[in-house]
Amino acid sequence: MFNSYASVYGCALLAAGLVSLFDGLRAAQITFPTIDTVLLHLPLAAEGIGWALPAIIGAVIGYVYGSVKNKRM
């Protein structure tokens, strides 16, 4: 489906991981006010899956990067 571009998985994991990291820190009472404000505006953040949209965006960026990289070779 993604033409075996590893960048799709890497970018999606990076985006989801960053959101999840700050979500976990917030749950542990370690806050970063500016970042927390941004993350709380993500769709589905109230349900605990605010990482979904960043993961999709990361996957799209990874696909575009993989496609461009593949054309250069």
C-alpha angles and dihedrals in degrees: 000000000000096000089249092288106165088198090071092062094038096052093043091050092047093051094045091044094053093050091045092049093056091041089054092047090051089051088052090054093253105129138189103190098204095045093042091053091053094045093050089059092059116110112263093011091127089058092051098252101096088132092073099082094044089049091053092047090048091051091052091049090048092050092050091047092048092047093050092044091049092051092053092056 
